[in-house]
PDB file of C-alpha atoms in Angstrom:
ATOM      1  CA  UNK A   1       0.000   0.000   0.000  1.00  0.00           C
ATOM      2  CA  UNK A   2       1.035   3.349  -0.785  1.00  0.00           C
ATOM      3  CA  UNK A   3       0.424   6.527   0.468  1.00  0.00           C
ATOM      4  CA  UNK A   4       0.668  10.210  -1.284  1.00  0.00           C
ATOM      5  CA  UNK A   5      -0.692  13.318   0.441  1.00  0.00           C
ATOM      6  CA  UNK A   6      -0.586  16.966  -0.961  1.00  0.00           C
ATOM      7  CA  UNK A   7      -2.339  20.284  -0.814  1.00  0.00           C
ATOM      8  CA  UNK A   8      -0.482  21.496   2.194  1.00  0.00           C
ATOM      9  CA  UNK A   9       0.440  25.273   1.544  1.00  0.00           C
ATOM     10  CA  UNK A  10       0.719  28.639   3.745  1.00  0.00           C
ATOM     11  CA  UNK A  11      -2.926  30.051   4.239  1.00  0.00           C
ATOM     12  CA  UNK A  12      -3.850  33.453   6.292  1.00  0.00           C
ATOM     13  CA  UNK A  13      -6.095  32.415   9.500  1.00  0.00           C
ATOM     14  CA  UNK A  14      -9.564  31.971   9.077  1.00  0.00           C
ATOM     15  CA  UNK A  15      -8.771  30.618   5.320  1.00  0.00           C
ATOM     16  CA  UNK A  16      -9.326  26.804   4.201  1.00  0.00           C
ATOM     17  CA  UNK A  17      -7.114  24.451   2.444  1.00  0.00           C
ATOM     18  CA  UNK A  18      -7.914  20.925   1.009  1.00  0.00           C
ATOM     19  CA  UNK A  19      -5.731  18.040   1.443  1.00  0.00           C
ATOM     20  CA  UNK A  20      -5.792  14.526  -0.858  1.00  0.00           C
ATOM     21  CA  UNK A  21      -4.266  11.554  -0.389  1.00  0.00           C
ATOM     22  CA  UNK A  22      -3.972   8.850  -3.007  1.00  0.00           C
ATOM     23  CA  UNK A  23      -3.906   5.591  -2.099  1.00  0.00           C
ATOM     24  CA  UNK A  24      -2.573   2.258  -4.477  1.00  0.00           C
ATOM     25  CA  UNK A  25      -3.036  -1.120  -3.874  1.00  0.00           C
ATOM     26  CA  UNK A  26      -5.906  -2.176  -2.080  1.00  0.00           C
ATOM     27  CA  UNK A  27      -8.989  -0.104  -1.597  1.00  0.00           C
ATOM     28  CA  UNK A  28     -11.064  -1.477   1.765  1.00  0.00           C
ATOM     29  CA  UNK A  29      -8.994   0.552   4.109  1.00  0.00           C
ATOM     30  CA  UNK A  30      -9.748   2.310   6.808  1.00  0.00           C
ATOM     31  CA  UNK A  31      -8.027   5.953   5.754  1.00  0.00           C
ATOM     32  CA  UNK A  32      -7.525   9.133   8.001  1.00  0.00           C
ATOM     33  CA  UNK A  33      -5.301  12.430   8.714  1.00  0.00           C
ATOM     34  CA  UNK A  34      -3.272  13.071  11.168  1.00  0.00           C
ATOM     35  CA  UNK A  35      -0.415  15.738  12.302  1.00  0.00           C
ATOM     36  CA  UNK A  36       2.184  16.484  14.061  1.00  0.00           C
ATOM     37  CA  UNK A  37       3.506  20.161  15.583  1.00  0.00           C
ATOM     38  CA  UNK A  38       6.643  21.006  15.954  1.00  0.00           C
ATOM     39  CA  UNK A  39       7.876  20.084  19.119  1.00  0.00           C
ATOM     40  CA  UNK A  40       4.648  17.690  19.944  1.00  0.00           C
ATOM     41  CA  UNK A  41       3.526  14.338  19.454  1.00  0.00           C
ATOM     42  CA  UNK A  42       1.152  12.996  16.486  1.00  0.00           C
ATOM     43  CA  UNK A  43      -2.084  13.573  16.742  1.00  0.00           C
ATOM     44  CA  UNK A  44      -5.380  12.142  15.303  1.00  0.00           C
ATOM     45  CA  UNK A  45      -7.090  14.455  13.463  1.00  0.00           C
ATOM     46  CA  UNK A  46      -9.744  12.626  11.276  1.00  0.00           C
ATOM     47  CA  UNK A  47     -10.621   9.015  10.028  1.00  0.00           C
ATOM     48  CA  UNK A  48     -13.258   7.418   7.702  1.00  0.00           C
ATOM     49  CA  UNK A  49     -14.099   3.677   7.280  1.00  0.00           C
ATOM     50  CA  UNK A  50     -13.476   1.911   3.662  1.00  0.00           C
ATOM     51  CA  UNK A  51     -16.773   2.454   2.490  1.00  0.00           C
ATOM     52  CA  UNK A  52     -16.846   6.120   3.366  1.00  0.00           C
ATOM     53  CA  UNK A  53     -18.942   5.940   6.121  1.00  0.00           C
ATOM     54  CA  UNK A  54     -18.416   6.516  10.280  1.00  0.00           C
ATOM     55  CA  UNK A  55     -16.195   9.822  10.070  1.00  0.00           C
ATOM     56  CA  UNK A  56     -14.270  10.348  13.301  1.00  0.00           C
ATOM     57  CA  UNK A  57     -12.784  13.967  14.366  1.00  0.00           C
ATOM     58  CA  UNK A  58     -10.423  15.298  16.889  1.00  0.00           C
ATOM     59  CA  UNK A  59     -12.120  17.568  19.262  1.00  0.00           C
ATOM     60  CA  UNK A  60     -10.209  20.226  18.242  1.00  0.00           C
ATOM     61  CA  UNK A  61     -11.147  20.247  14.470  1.00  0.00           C
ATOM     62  CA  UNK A  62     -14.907  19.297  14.542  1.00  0.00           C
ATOM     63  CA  UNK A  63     -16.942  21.626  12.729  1.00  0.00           C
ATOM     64  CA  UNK A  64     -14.048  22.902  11.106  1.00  0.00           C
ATOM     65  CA  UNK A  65     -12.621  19.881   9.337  1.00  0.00           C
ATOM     66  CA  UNK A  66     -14.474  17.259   7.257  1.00  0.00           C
ATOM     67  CA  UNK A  67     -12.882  13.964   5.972  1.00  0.00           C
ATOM     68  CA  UNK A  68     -14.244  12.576   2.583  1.00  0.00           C
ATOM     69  CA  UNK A  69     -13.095   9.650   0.029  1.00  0.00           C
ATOM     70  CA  UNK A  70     -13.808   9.267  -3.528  1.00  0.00           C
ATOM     71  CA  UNK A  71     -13.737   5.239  -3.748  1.00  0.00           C
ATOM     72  CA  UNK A  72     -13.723   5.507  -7.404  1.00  0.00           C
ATOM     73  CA  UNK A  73     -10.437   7.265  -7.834  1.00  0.00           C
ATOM     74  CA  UNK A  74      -8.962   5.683  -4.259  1.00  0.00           C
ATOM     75  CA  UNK A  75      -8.661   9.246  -3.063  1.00  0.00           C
ATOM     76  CA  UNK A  76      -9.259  10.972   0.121  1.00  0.00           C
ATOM     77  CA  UNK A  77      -9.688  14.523   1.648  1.00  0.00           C
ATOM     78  CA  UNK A  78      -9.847  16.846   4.246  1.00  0.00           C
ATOM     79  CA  UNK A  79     -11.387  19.972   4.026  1.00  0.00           C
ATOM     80  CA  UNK A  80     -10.072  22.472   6.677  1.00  0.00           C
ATOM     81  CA  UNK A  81     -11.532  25.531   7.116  1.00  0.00           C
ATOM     82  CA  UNK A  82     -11.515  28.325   9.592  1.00  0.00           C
ATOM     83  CA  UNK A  83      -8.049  27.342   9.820  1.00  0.00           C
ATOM     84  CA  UNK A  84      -5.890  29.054  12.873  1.00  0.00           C
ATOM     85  CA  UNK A  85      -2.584  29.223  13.663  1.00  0.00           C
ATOM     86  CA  UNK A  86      -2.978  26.460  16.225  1.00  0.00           C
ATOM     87  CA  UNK A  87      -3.538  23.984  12.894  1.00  0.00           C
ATOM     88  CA  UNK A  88       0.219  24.343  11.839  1.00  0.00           C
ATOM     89  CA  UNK A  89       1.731  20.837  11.085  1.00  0.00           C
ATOM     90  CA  UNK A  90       2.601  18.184   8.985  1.00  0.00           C
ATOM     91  CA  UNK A  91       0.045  16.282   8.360  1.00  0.00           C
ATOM     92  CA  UNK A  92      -0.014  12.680   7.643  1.00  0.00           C
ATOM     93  CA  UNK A  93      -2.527  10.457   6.160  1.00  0.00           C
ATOM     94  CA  UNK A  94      -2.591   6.733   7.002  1.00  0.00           C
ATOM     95  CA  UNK A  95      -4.328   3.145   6.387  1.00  0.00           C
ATOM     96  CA  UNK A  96      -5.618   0.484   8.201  1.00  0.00           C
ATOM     97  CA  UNK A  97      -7.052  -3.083   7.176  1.00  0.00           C
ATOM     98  CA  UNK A  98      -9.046  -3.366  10.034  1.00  0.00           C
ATOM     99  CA  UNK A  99     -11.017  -0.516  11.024  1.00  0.00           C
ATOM    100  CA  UNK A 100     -11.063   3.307  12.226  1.00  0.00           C
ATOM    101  CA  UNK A 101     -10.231   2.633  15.675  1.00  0.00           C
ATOM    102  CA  UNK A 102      -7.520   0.424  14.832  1.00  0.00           C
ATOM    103  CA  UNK A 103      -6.530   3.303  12.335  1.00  0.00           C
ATOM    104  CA  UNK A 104      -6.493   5.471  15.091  1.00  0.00           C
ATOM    105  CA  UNK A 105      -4.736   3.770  17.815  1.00  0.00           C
ATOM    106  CA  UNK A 106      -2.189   1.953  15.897  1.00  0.00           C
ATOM    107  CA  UNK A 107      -2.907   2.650  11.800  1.00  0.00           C
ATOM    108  CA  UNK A 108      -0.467  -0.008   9.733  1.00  0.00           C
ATOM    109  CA  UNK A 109       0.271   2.465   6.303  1.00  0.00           C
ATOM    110  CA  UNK A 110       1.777   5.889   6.534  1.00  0.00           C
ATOM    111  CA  UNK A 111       2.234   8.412   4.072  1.00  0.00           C
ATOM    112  CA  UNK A 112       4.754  11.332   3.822  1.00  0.00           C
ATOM    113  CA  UNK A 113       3.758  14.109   5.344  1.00  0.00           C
ATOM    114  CA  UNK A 114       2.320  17.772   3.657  1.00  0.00           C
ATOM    115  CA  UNK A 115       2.985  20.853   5.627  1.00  0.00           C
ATOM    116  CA  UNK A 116       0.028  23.160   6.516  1.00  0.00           C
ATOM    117  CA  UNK A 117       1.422  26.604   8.076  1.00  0.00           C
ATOM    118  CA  UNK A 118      -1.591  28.632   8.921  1.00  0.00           C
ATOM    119  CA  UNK A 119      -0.288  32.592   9.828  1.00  0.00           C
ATOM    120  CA  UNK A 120      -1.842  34.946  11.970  1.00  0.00           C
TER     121      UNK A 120
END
């Protein structure tokens, strides 16, 4: 399985971005975002199951973020708006064969990260 994320970028506070990720390989995955500050741990940010159902959030993003997948071209995406500084990070997506808790606690596939740098 392979992971490629893009669409990070530098965006004013308040502003939105929209990140992809492309997945190969196999397509029943669990699939979700998550993202790392500098100087702090990984975090879980958002997760959907394989068949685009049972979104999960962070606390911090709900309302603000919203995960999506297009099964047809093995792609998924997370709108962010009313971005704030706060949401600065690379951000990851990642895979799981099992399911979006398993994604979230312990997810098996990583992708490279895309850095979102949100300015005040």
């Amino acid at each position: 399985v392979q992971l490629q994320a893009s669409g990070g970028g530098l965006v004013q506070a308040g502003g939105s971005l929209r990140l992809s990720c492309a997945v190969s390989g196999r397509t029943r995955y669990a699939m979700g975002w998550f993202r790392q500050a500098l100087g702090k741990e990984r975090e879980f940010v958002a997760a959907i199951a394989y068949n685009g159902q049972r979104p999960e959030y962070a606390d911090v993003v709900l309302g603000r973020f919203t995960i999506s997948r297009d099964s047809v071209k093995n792609v998924i995406y997370l709108q962010m708006n009313t971005l704030k500084p706060e949401d600065t990070a690379v951000y990851y997506c990642a895979a799981d064969s099992r399911s979006v808790i398993r994604l979230q606690k312990d997810a098996e596939y990583w992708g490279q990260g895309t850095l979102v740098t949100v300015s005040s």
